[in-house]
Amino acid sequence: MAAPRNRAGCRARRNAGRQPGRDQRPRDRRRRPDRAAALPDATQPGIPGARRDQTAPPQPSWPRRPGLAHDQGDVVNAIPNTLRGKDIAVVDVEGNGQTPPEIIEIAILTVSGETVDIGDMRAWLIKPQQPITQIVTRKVHGIKNSDVESCPGWVEIAPDIDAALAGRTLVAHNAGVEQRVLASHLPDWSPPMVLDTLRLAKAVWRDLPSYSLDKLLEHAGLDMSAVAEQGYHRGGYDAWAAWRLLCRLVEDSGLDWTGLVSAAAPKEFVPKAEPEGGLW
């Protein structure tokens, strides 16, 4: 069993999965006092969050869509014109498998300006009030009760989460899950807009055999090596995947902001069309 985490290792961690570029020297792995700890490596046994059957991202099982020049697992991505000027929070949450669910991991990628850097990712591990079920550990994210034993509870980190989300469009894959779970944890939070990459993919890439996040990444030919150390169903991996998928879908569709909202937002966030004027 892995040794319990120290409390500092549970708090917000930046630069998740970032790798040196071709012209960069390997980064000093020693922790700097002004930097939060890196996310755990989920591909190595004995490290919290590791999945026993996980080695490397699976090879595509069905044809990939031709990739674009920047689809090389970049850690810095240009923001598509449609999304520029928008304040966005790309979010993934992982739960304890209980009813009602409690968040045990959350990753938030904040997006503003003209570029987004994977180093802007923040992630928290959280100790729930109810234990993590064995089945969700085994079949979903690999996070064990011992991994979060020394981590703060939700009440302690809620102000940081609320501040990171405030005033930002929520983006997630199957975003209704994140929206509902976050709303139950943050009763005063309400996103100004929600964009669902699952809904958008179904509108842009019709008739695919699967719309799961991993299959869509394969279809798009998106290189996820920058966060491969975390693996599927960990917060940082899924949040970065949802962001890159959103960018590709926006590029492929050519949608402007109004069209994007119509295609990707839940009905309650889509403005109603104004009726055409009549004679009276």
CSV table of C-alpha atoms in Angstrom, one decimal:
chain,number,residue,atom,x,y,z
A,1,MET,CA,0.0,0.0,0.0
A,2,ALA,CA,1.3,3.4,-0.9
A,3,ALA,CA,2.4,5.7,1.9
A,4,PRO,CA,-0.1,8.4,2.9
A,5,ARG,CA,0.4,11.7,1.1
A,6,ASN,CA,1.5,14.6,3.1
A,7,ARG,CA,-1.1,17.4,3.2
A,8,ALA,CA,0.8,19.7,0.9
A,9,GLY,CA,0.7,17.2,-1.9
A,10,CYS,CA,-3.1,17.2,-1.9
A,11,ARG,CA,-3.5,20.8,-2.6
A,12,ALA,CA,-3.5,22.6,-6.0
A,13,ARG,CA,-0.8,21.2,-8.3
A,14,ARG,CA,0.3,22.9,-11.4
A,15,ASN,CA,2.3,22.0,-14.6
A,16,ALA,CA,0.5,18.7,-14.8
A,17,GLY,CA,2.3,16.3,-17.0
A,18,ARG,CA,4.4,18.9,-18.8
A,19,GLN,CA,7.3,17.6,-20.7
A,20,PRO,CA,10.5,19.3,-22.0
A,21,GLY,CA,10.3,20.4,-25.6
A,22,ARG,CA,12.9,19.6,-28.2
A,23,ASP,CA,14.9,22.7,-27.4
A,24,GLN,CA,14.4,22.6,-23.6
A,25,ARG,CA,16.7,21.0,-21.0
A,26,PRO,CA,15.1,18.5,-18.7
A,27,ARG,CA,13.4,20.3,-15.8
A,28,ASP,CA,14.8,20.1,-12.3
A,29,ARG,CA,12.5,17.6,-10.5
A,30,ARG,CA,13.3,19.1,-7.1
A,31,ARG,CA,10.3,20.9,-5.8
A,32,ARG,CA,10.5,24.7,-5.7
A,33,PRO,CA,9.1,26.6,-2.7
A,34,ASP,CA,6.8,28.7,-4.9
A,35,ARG,CA,5.5,25.8,-7.0
A,36,ALA,CA,2.9,23.2,-6.1
A,37,ALA,CA,3.7,19.5,-6.4
A,38,ALA,CA,3.3,17.8,-9.8
A,39,LEU,CA,0.4,15.4,-10.3
A,40,PRO,CA,1.2,11.8,-9.5
A,41,ASP,CA,2.4,9.5,-12.2
A,42,ALA,CA,-0.4,7.1,-12.7
A,43,THR,CA,1.5,4.7,-15.0
A,44,GLN,CA,4.1,3.6,-12.4
A,45,PRO,CA,3.1,0.9,-9.8
A,46,GLY,CA,3.2,1.9,-6.1
A,47,ILE,CA,2.4,5.5,-6.8
A,48,PRO,CA,-1.0,6.8,-5.6
A,49,GLY,CA,-3.6,6.7,-8.4
A,50,ALA,CA,-1.8,3.9,-10.4
A,51,ARG,CA,-4.0,1.5,-12.2
A,52,ARG,CA,-2.7,-2.0,-12.2
A,53,ASP,CA,-3.6,-2.8,-15.8
A,54,GLN,CA,-2.4,0.5,-17.2
A,55,THR,CA,0.8,0.8,-19.1
A,56,ALA,CA,0.4,3.3,-21.9
A,57,PRO,CA,-2.4,4.9,-23.8
A,58,PRO,CA,-4.1,2.3,-26.1
A,59,GLN,CA,-3.4,2.3,-29.8
A,60,PRO,CA,-6.3,3.4,-32.0
A,61,SER,CA,-8.7,0.6,-32.7
A,62,TRP,CA,-10.4,2.4,-35.6
A,63,PRO,CA,-9.3,4.9,-38.2
A,64,ARG,CA,-7.9,8.3,-37.1
A,65,ARG,CA,-9.0,11.5,-38.6
A,66,PRO,CA,-6.0,13.3,-40.3
A,67,GLY,CA,-4.2,15.4,-37.7
A,68,LEU,CA,-3.3,19.0,-38.0
A,69,ALA,CA,0.2,20.4,-37.7
A,70,HIS,CA,-0.1,21.4,-34.0
A,71,ASP,CA,-1.6,18.0,-32.9
A,72,GLN,CA,1.7,16.9,-31.3
A,73,GLY,CA,0.7,16.9,-27.6
A,74,ASP,CA,1.7,20.5,-27.4
A,75,VAL,CA,1.8,21.9,-23.8
A,76,VAL,CA,1.0,25.4,-25.2
A,77,ASN,CA,-1.9,25.8,-27.6
A,78,ALA,CA,-3.2,28.7,-29.5
A,79,ILE,CA,-6.8,29.5,-28.7
A,80,PRO,CA,-9.2,29.4,-31.7
A,81,ASN,CA,-10.6,32.7,-32.7
A,82,THR,CA,-14.1,31.7,-31.7
A,83,LEU,CA,-12.9,31.2,-28.1
A,84,ARG,CA,-10.7,34.2,-27.8
A,85,GLY,CA,-11.9,36.8,-25.4
A,86,LYS,CA,-13.9,34.2,-23.5
A,87,ASP,CA,-13.2,33.3,-19.9
A,88,ILE,CA,-13.3,29.5,-19.7
A,89,ALA,CA,-12.8,26.8,-17.1
A,90,VAL,CA,-12.3,23.3,-18.4
A,91,VAL,CA,-13.2,20.9,-15.6
A,92,ASP,CA,-13.0,17.3,-14.7
A,93,VAL,CA,-14.2,15.8,-11.4
A,94,GLU,CA,-13.7,12.3,-10.1
A,95,GLY,CA,-16.0,10.9,-7.4
A,96,ASN,CA,-16.1,8.4,-4.5
A,97,GLY,CA,-18.7,6.2,-6.0
A,98,GLN,CA,-21.3,6.9,-3.3
A,99,THR,CA,-24.8,8.3,-3.5
A,100,PRO,CA,-24.8,11.3,-3.5
A,101,PRO,CA,-21.4,11.5,-5.0
A,102,GLU,CA,-18.5,13.4,-3.3
A,103,ILE,CA,-15.7,14.9,-5.3
A,104,ILE,CA,-12.3,13.3,-4.5
A,105,GLU,CA,-10.4,14.9,-7.3
A,106,ILE,CA,-11.0,18.0,-9.4
A,107,ALA,CA,-8.8,19.5,-12.1
A,108,ILE,CA,-9.4,23.0,-13.6
A,109,LEU,CA,-7.8,24.5,-16.6
A,110,THR,CA,-8.5,28.2,-16.8
A,111,VAL,CA,-8.4,29.7,-20.3
A,112,SER,CA,-8.2,33.4,-21.2
A,113,GLY,CA,-6.2,35.5,-23.7
A,114,GLU,CA,-4.7,34.0,-26.9
A,115,THR,CA,-2.8,30.9,-25.7
A,116,VAL,CA,-3.3,28.3,-23.0
A,117,ASP,CA,-0.5,26.5,-21.2
A,118,ILE,CA,-0.8,23.1,-19.6
A,119,GLY,CA,1.0,24.7,-16.7
A,120,ASP,CA,-2.2,26.7,-16.0
A,121,MET,CA,-3.8,23.4,-14.9
A,122,ARG,CA,-4.7,23.1,-11.2
A,123,ALA,CA,-5.7,19.9,-9.5
A,124,TRP,CA,-6.8,18.9,-6.0
A,125,LEU,CA,-7.2,15.6,-4.2
A,126,ILE,CA,-9.9,15.8,-1.5
A,127,LYS,CA,-10.8,13.5,1.4
A,128,PRO,CA,-14.5,12.7,1.3
A,129,GLN,CA,-16.8,12.2,4.2
A,130,GLN,CA,-17.8,8.7,2.9
A,131,PRO,CA,-15.1,6.3,1.8
A,132,ILE,CA,-14.2,5.7,-1.9
A,133,THR,CA,-15.8,2.4,-3.1
A,134,GLN,CA,-13.6,-0.4,-4.3
A,135,ILE,CA,-15.4,-0.7,-7.6
A,136,VAL,CA,-14.8,2.9,-8.6
A,137,THR,CA,-11.2,2.7,-7.6
A,138,ARG,CA,-10.7,-0.5,-9.6
A,139,LYS,CA,-12.8,0.4,-12.7
A,140,VAL,CA,-12.5,4.1,-13.1
A,141,HIS,CA,-9.8,6.4,-11.6
A,142,GLY,CA,-7.6,4.2,-9.4
A,143,ILE,CA,-7.7,6.6,-6.5
A,144,LYS,CA,-7.7,4.8,-3.1
A,145,ASN,CA,-8.8,5.9,0.3
A,146,SER,CA,-5.2,5.8,1.5
A,147,ASP,CA,-4.3,8.3,-1.3
A,148,VAL,CA,-6.6,10.9,0.2
A,149,GLU,CA,-6.4,10.1,3.8
A,150,SER,CA,-4.2,13.1,4.6
A,151,CYS,CA,-5.8,15.5,2.1
A,152,PRO,CA,-8.1,18.4,3.0
A,153,GLY,CA,-11.8,18.1,3.0
A,154,TRP,CA,-14.1,19.9,0.6
A,155,VAL,CA,-14.9,22.7,3.0
A,156,GLU,CA,-11.2,23.7,3.2
A,157,ILE,CA,-10.7,24.0,-0.6
A,158,ALA,CA,-14.1,25.1,-1.7
A,159,PRO,CA,-13.2,28.9,-1.7
A,160,ASP,CA,-10.3,28.1,-4.1
A,161,ILE,CA,-12.5,26.1,-6.4
A,162,ASP,CA,-15.2,28.8,-6.3
A,163,ALA,CA,-12.7,31.5,-7.2
A,164,ALA,CA,-11.3,29.5,-10.1
A,165,LEU,CA,-14.8,28.9,-11.6
A,166,ALA,CA,-16.3,32.3,-10.9
A,167,GLY,CA,-17.6,34.1,-14.0
A,168,ARG,CA,-16.2,31.4,-16.4
A,169,THR,CA,-17.9,29.3,-19.0
A,170,LEU,CA,-17.8,25.7,-17.8
A,171,VAL,CA,-16.4,23.2,-20.4
A,172,ALA,CA,-16.4,19.4,-19.8
A,173,HIS,CA,-17.1,16.2,-21.6
A,174,ASN,CA,-20.6,15.2,-20.7
A,175,ALA,CA,-20.7,18.5,-18.9
A,176,GLY,CA,-24.0,17.8,-17.2
A,177,VAL,CA,-22.2,15.6,-14.7
A,178,GLU,CA,-19.7,18.3,-13.8
A,179,GLN,CA,-22.4,20.9,-13.6
A,180,ARG,CA,-24.7,18.9,-11.3
A,181,VAL,CA,-21.9,17.7,-9.0
A,182,LEU,CA,-20.3,21.1,-8.7
A,183,ALA,CA,-23.7,22.8,-8.1
A,184,SER,CA,-24.3,20.4,-5.2
A,185,HIS,CA,-20.9,21.2,-3.7
A,186,LEU,CA,-21.1,24.9,-4.4
A,187,PRO,CA,-24.7,26.0,-3.8
A,188,ASP,CA,-24.0,29.7,-4.6
A,189,TRP,CA,-22.1,28.9,-7.9
A,190,SER,CA,-23.9,29.2,-11.2
A,191,PRO,CA,-22.0,29.2,-14.6
A,192,PRO,CA,-22.8,31.9,-17.1
A,193,MET,CA,-22.5,29.3,-19.9
A,194,VAL,CA,-21.9,25.5,-20.2
A,195,LEU,CA,-20.3,23.9,-23.3
A,196,ASP,CA,-20.4,20.1,-23.6
A,197,THR,CA,-17.8,18.5,-25.9
A,198,LEU,CA,-19.9,15.3,-26.0
A,199,ARG,CA,-22.9,17.2,-27.4
A,200,LEU,CA,-20.6,19.2,-29.8
A,201,ALA,CA,-18.9,16.1,-31.1
A,202,LYS,CA,-22.2,14.5,-31.9
A,203,ALA,CA,-23.2,17.6,-33.9
A,204,VAL,CA,-19.9,18.0,-35.8
A,205,TRP,CA,-18.8,14.4,-36.3
A,206,ARG,CA,-21.9,12.5,-37.0
A,207,ASP,CA,-22.4,8.7,-37.0
A,208,LEU,CA,-19.2,7.8,-35.2
A,209,PRO,CA,-19.3,4.3,-33.5
A,210,SER,CA,-18.5,5.8,-30.1
A,211,TYR,CA,-18.4,9.3,-28.5
A,212,SER,CA,-16.4,8.3,-25.4
A,213,LEU,CA,-13.6,10.7,-24.7
A,214,ASP,CA,-10.8,8.2,-25.5
A,215,LYS,CA,-12.4,7.2,-28.8
A,216,LEU,CA,-12.9,10.9,-29.8
A,217,LEU,CA,-9.2,11.5,-29.1
A,218,GLU,CA,-8.3,8.6,-31.3
A,219,HIS,CA,-10.6,9.9,-34.1
A,220,ALA,CA,-9.1,13.4,-33.9
A,221,GLY,CA,-5.6,12.0,-33.8
A,222,LEU,CA,-4.8,14.2,-30.8
A,223,ASP,CA,-1.5,13.3,-29.1
A,224,MET,CA,-2.0,13.2,-25.3
A,225,SER,CA,1.6,12.4,-24.4
A,226,ALA,CA,1.9,15.6,-22.4
A,227,VAL,CA,-0.4,14.1,-19.7
A,228,ALA,CA,0.0,10.4,-20.5
A,229,GLU,CA,1.7,9.8,-17.1
A,230,GLN,CA,-1.7,10.4,-15.4
A,231,GLY,CA,-3.8,8.1,-17.6
A,232,TYR,CA,-7.5,8.1,-18.4
A,233,HIS,CA,-10.1,9.1,-15.8
A,234,ARG,CA,-7.7,11.2,-13.8
A,235,GLY,CA,-8.7,14.9,-13.5
A,236,GLY,CA,-5.7,16.5,-15.2
A,237,TYR,CA,-5.8,14.1,-18.2
A,238,ASP,CA,-9.5,14.4,-18.8
A,239,ALA,CA,-9.6,18.2,-18.5
A,240,TRP,CA,-6.7,18.6,-20.9
A,241,ALA,CA,-8.3,16.1,-23.3
A,242,ALA,CA,-11.6,18.0,-23.2
A,243,TRP,CA,-9.8,21.3,-24.0
A,244,ARG,CA,-7.9,19.9,-27.0
A,245,LEU,CA,-11.1,18.2,-28.2
A,246,LEU,CA,-13.0,21.5,-28.0
A,247,CYS,CA,-10.4,23.3,-30.0
A,248,ARG,CA,-10.4,20.6,-32.7
A,249,LEU,CA,-14.2,20.6,-32.9
A,250,VAL,CA,-14.3,24.4,-33.2
A,251,GLU,CA,-11.7,24.3,-36.0
A,252,ASP,CA,-13.5,21.5,-37.9
A,253,SER,CA,-16.9,23.1,-37.6
A,254,GLY,CA,-16.0,26.7,-38.3
A,255,LEU,CA,-18.7,27.7,-35.8
A,256,ASP,CA,-18.8,31.2,-34.4
A,257,TRP,CA,-19.7,31.8,-30.8
A,258,THR,CA,-23.4,31.8,-31.4
A,259,GLY,CA,-23.2,28.6,-33.5
A,260,LEU,CA,-21.0,27.0,-30.8
A,261,VAL,CA,-23.5,27.8,-28.1
A,262,SER,CA,-26.4,26.4,-30.2
A,263,ALA,CA,-24.5,23.1,-30.9
A,264,ALA,CA,-22.7,22.5,-27.5
A,265,ALA,CA,-24.8,24.2,-24.7
A,266,PRO,CA,-27.6,22.6,-22.8
A,267,LYS,CA,-31.0,23.9,-23.8
A,268,GLU,CA,-31.4,26.1,-20.8
A,269,PHE,CA,-28.3,28.1,-21.9
A,270,VAL,CA,-29.3,28.5,-25.5
A,271,PRO,CA,-31.0,31.9,-26.1
A,272,LYS,CA,-34.4,31.7,-27.5
A,273,ALA,CA,-34.8,32.9,-31.0
A,274,GLU,CA,-36.7,36.1,-31.3
A,275,PRO,CA,-40.0,35.7,-33.1
A,276,GLU,CA,-40.2,37.3,-36.5
A,277,GLY,CA,-42.1,40.6,-36.7
A,278,GLY,CA,-45.7,40.4,-37.9
A,279,LEU,CA,-48.1,43.0,-39.3
A,280,TRP,CA,-49.4,43.8,-35.9
